[in-house]
PDB file of C-alpha atoms in Angstrom:
ATOM      1  CA  UNK A   1      83.188  81.827  75.043  1.00  0.00           C
ATOM      2  CA  UNK A   2      81.333  82.536  71.814  1.00  0.00           C
ATOM      3  CA  UNK A   3      78.498  84.113  73.810  1.00  0.00           C
ATOM      4  CA  UNK A   4      81.000  86.383  75.541  1.00  0.00           C
ATOM      5  CA  UNK A   5      82.289  87.757  72.226  1.00  0.00           C
ATOM      6  CA  UNK A   6      78.760  88.251  70.935  1.00  0.00           C
ATOM      7  CA  UNK A   7      77.992  90.261  74.047  1.00  0.00           C
ATOM      8  CA  UNK A   8      81.126  92.361  73.593  1.00  0.00           C
ATOM      9  CA  UNK A   9      80.194  93.046  69.943  1.00  0.00           C
ATOM     10  CA  UNK A  10      76.656  93.899  70.972  1.00  0.00           C
ATOM     11  CA  UNK A  11      77.924  96.429  73.506  1.00  0.00           C
ATOM     12  CA  UNK A  12      80.642  97.955  71.282  1.00  0.00           C
ATOM     13  CA  UNK A  13      78.714  98.217  68.010  1.00  0.00           C
ATOM     14  CA  UNK A  14      76.711 101.370  68.841  1.00  0.00           C
ATOM     15  CA  UNK A  15      79.872 103.123  70.040  1.00  0.00           C
ATOM     16  CA  UNK A  16      81.798 102.160  66.919  1.00  0.00           C
ATOM     17  CA  UNK A  17      79.030 103.377  64.629  1.00  0.00           C
ATOM     18  CA  UNK A  18      78.683 106.635  66.562  1.00  0.00           C
ATOM     19  CA  UNK A  19      82.434 107.195  66.391  1.00  0.00           C
ATOM     20  CA  UNK A  20      82.308 106.585  62.638  1.00  0.00           C
ATOM     21  CA  UNK A  21      79.522 109.120  62.232  1.00  0.00           C
ATOM     22  CA  UNK A  22      81.334 111.753  64.297  1.00  0.00           C
ATOM     23  CA  UNK A  23      84.735 111.309  62.664  1.00  0.00           C
ATOM     24  CA  UNK A  24      83.830 110.790  59.009  1.00  0.00           C
ATOM     25  CA  UNK A  25      85.555 113.520  56.981  1.00  0.00           C
ATOM     26  CA  UNK A  26      83.838 115.813  54.509  1.00  0.00           C
ATOM     27  CA  UNK A  27      83.999 114.813  50.872  1.00  0.00           C
ATOM     28  CA  UNK A  28      86.458 116.353  48.457  1.00  0.00           C
ATOM     29  CA  UNK A  29      84.870 119.081  46.391  1.00  0.00           C
ATOM     30  CA  UNK A  30      84.621 118.482  42.677  1.00  0.00           C
ATOM     31  CA  UNK A  31      82.862 120.264  39.892  1.00  0.00           C
ATOM     32  CA  UNK A  32      79.512 118.712  38.968  1.00  0.00           C
ATOM     33  CA  UNK A  33      81.057 117.332  35.757  1.00  0.00           C
ATOM     34  CA  UNK A  34      83.966 115.732  37.640  1.00  0.00           C
ATOM     35  CA  UNK A  35      81.619 114.263  40.256  1.00  0.00           C
ATOM     36  CA  UNK A  36      79.432 112.839  37.498  1.00  0.00           C
ATOM     37  CA  UNK A  37      82.469 111.050  36.009  1.00  0.00           C
ATOM     38  CA  UNK A  38      83.391 109.702  39.445  1.00  0.00           C
ATOM     39  CA  UNK A  39      79.808 108.531  40.050  1.00  0.00           C
ATOM     40  CA  UNK A  40      79.826 106.693  36.709  1.00  0.00           C
ATOM     41  CA  UNK A  41      83.102 104.971  37.600  1.00  0.00           C
ATOM     42  CA  UNK A  42      81.686 104.008  41.018  1.00  0.00           C
ATOM     43  CA  UNK A  43      78.883 102.081  39.324  1.00  0.00           C
ATOM     44  CA  UNK A  44      81.524  99.447  38.542  1.00  0.00           C
ATOM     45  CA  UNK A  45      82.313  98.990  42.255  1.00  0.00           C
ATOM     46  CA  UNK A  46      80.618  97.374  45.241  1.00  0.00           C
ATOM     47  CA  UNK A  47      81.810  97.063  48.835  1.00  0.00           C
ATOM     48  CA  UNK A  48      80.940  93.898  50.735  1.00  0.00           C
ATOM     49  CA  UNK A  49      81.092  94.719  54.421  1.00  0.00           C
ATOM     50  CA  UNK A  50      79.956  94.156  57.980  1.00  0.00           C
ATOM     51  CA  UNK A  51      78.431  97.262  59.530  1.00  0.00           C
ATOM     52  CA  UNK A  52      80.534  97.297  62.726  1.00  0.00           C
ATOM     53  CA  UNK A  53      83.791  95.871  61.342  1.00  0.00           C
ATOM     54  CA  UNK A  54      86.585  98.351  62.184  1.00  0.00           C
ATOM     55  CA  UNK A  55      88.333  97.670  58.870  1.00  0.00           C
ATOM     56  CA  UNK A  56      85.083  98.245  56.966  1.00  0.00           C
ATOM     57  CA  UNK A  57      84.577 101.495  58.880  1.00  0.00           C
ATOM     58  CA  UNK A  58      88.067 102.579  57.825  1.00  0.00           C
ATOM     59  CA  UNK A  59      87.222 101.926  54.158  1.00  0.00           C
ATOM     60  CA  UNK A  60      83.830 103.665  54.400  1.00  0.00           C
ATOM     61  CA  UNK A  61      85.483 106.748  55.912  1.00  0.00           C
ATOM     62  CA  UNK A  62      87.931 106.923  53.005  1.00  0.00           C
ATOM     63  CA  UNK A  63      85.060 106.481  50.551  1.00  0.00           C
ATOM     64  CA  UNK A  64      83.325 109.422  52.244  1.00  0.00           C
ATOM     65  CA  UNK A  65      86.502 111.539  52.144  1.00  0.00           C
ATOM     66  CA  UNK A  66      86.896 110.861  48.426  1.00  0.00           C
ATOM     67  CA  UNK A  67      83.187 111.530  47.796  1.00  0.00           C
ATOM     68  CA  UNK A  68      82.549 108.079  46.330  1.00  0.00           C
ATOM     69  CA  UNK A  69      79.028 106.761  45.893  1.00  0.00           C
ATOM     70  CA  UNK A  70      79.851 103.061  45.989  1.00  0.00           C
ATOM     71  CA  UNK A  71      77.064 100.600  46.718  1.00  0.00           C
ATOM     72  CA  UNK A  72      77.554  98.766  50.015  1.00  0.00           C
ATOM     73  CA  UNK A  73      76.351  95.226  50.623  1.00  0.00           C
ATOM     74  CA  UNK A  74      75.814  93.777  54.093  1.00  0.00           C
ATOM     75  CA  UNK A  75      77.556  90.404  53.970  1.00  0.00           C
ATOM     76  CA  UNK A  76      76.882  89.764  57.639  1.00  0.00           C
ATOM     77  CA  UNK A  77      73.090  89.799  57.767  1.00  0.00           C
ATOM     78  CA  UNK A  78      72.153  89.247  54.131  1.00  0.00           C
ATOM     79  CA  UNK A  79      72.628  85.633  53.026  1.00  0.00           C
ATOM     80  CA  UNK A  80      72.440  86.509  49.339  1.00  0.00           C
ATOM     81  CA  UNK A  81      75.288  89.037  49.579  1.00  0.00           C
ATOM     82  CA  UNK A  82      77.321  86.698  51.776  1.00  0.00           C
ATOM     83  CA  UNK A  83      76.922  83.923  49.193  1.00  0.00           C
ATOM     84  CA  UNK A  84      77.903  86.307  46.355  1.00  0.00           C
ATOM     85  CA  UNK A  85      81.039  87.261  48.278  1.00  0.00           C
ATOM     86  CA  UNK A  86      81.980  83.663  48.951  1.00  0.00           C
ATOM     87  CA  UNK A  87      81.318  82.385  45.435  1.00  0.00           C
ATOM     88  CA  UNK A  88      82.817  85.389  43.651  1.00  0.00           C
ATOM     89  CA  UNK A  89      85.760  86.236  45.855  1.00  0.00           C
ATOM     90  CA  UNK A  90      86.413  82.778  47.198  1.00  0.00           C
ATOM     91  CA  UNK A  91      86.100  83.618  50.882  1.00  0.00           C
ATOM     92  CA  UNK A  92      83.751  85.333  53.314  1.00  0.00           C
ATOM     93  CA  UNK A  93      86.128  88.048  54.445  1.00  0.00           C
ATOM     94  CA  UNK A  94      85.386  91.739  54.697  1.00  0.00           C
ATOM     95  CA  UNK A  95      85.946  94.375  53.589  1.00  0.00           C
ATOM     96  CA  UNK A  96      86.004  93.285  49.983  1.00  0.00           C
ATOM     97  CA  UNK A  97      85.714  95.565  46.978  1.00  0.00           C
ATOM     98  CA  UNK A  98      84.149  94.046  43.860  1.00  0.00           C
ATOM     99  CA  UNK A  99      85.611  95.719  40.784  1.00  0.00           C
ATOM    100  CA  UNK A 100      84.051  95.204  37.376  1.00  0.00           C
ATOM    101  CA  UNK A 101      86.437  96.122  34.578  1.00  0.00           C
ATOM    102  CA  UNK A 102      85.516  97.668  31.238  1.00  0.00           C
ATOM    103  CA  UNK A 103      85.673  94.242  29.566  1.00  0.00           C
ATOM    104  CA  UNK A 104      83.212  92.813  32.160  1.00  0.00           C
ATOM    105  CA  UNK A 105      85.822  90.887  34.131  1.00  0.00           C
ATOM    106  CA  UNK A 106      85.381  90.917  37.913  1.00  0.00           C
ATOM    107  CA  UNK A 107      88.175  91.365  40.419  1.00  0.00           C
ATOM    108  CA  UNK A 108      87.708  90.913  44.184  1.00  0.00           C
ATOM    109  CA  UNK A 109      90.007  93.076  46.307  1.00  0.00           C
ATOM    110  CA  UNK A 110      90.401  92.185  49.992  1.00  0.00           C
ATOM    111  CA  UNK A 111      92.266  93.997  52.806  1.00  0.00           C
ATOM    112  CA  UNK A 112      91.300  97.496  53.866  1.00  0.00           C
ATOM    113  CA  UNK A 113      94.747  99.001  53.141  1.00  0.00           C
ATOM    114  CA  UNK A 114      94.711  97.587  49.593  1.00  0.00           C
ATOM    115  CA  UNK A 115      91.162  98.828  48.988  1.00  0.00           C
ATOM    116  CA  UNK A 116      92.028 102.309  50.282  1.00  0.00           C
ATOM    117  CA  UNK A 117      95.198 102.449  48.161  1.00  0.00           C
ATOM    118  CA  UNK A 118      93.187 101.406  45.088  1.00  0.00           C
ATOM    119  CA  UNK A 119      90.505 104.042  45.716  1.00  0.00           C
ATOM    120  CA  UNK A 120      93.074 106.784  46.335  1.00  0.00           C
ATOM    121  CA  UNK A 121      95.050 105.866  43.230  1.00  0.00           C
ATOM    122  CA  UNK A 122      91.934 105.750  41.076  1.00  0.00           C
ATOM    123  CA  UNK A 123      89.932 108.688  42.445  1.00  0.00           C
ATOM    124  CA  UNK A 124      92.178 111.127  44.318  1.00  0.00           C
ATOM    125  CA  UNK A 125      93.893 112.133  41.063  1.00  0.00           C
ATOM    126  CA  UNK A 126      90.555 113.262  39.613  1.00  0.00           C
ATOM    127  CA  UNK A 127      90.488 116.180  42.066  1.00  0.00           C
ATOM    128  CA  UNK A 128      93.664 117.831  40.702  1.00  0.00           C
TER     129      UNK A 128
END
């Protein structure tokens, strides 16, 4: 049974990644000064993800729409990143957004809808 699901993932992955590429929206336009501020804020964020996870794709598309340059870590194929996710966030579940606050505290945000809501609340307002 496990082999069957691996085969299904193997077959579907290229189609999912192609669909992501074709349907990713253009980034919001900001002035260079506004984009610089956003880029600085994004240095406090990291997305732990699996490349072909549909929920991760959803988050990456929203990041692209908002024009966010957030570092992405592959928690599926990179043991180091997977271990960081498990030890920091408490579970190996993706997508997960690592948020470092101004006082160097770290928050781990799971669930694609929660991550998207956080990103929209924090960065969509900077385009007004």
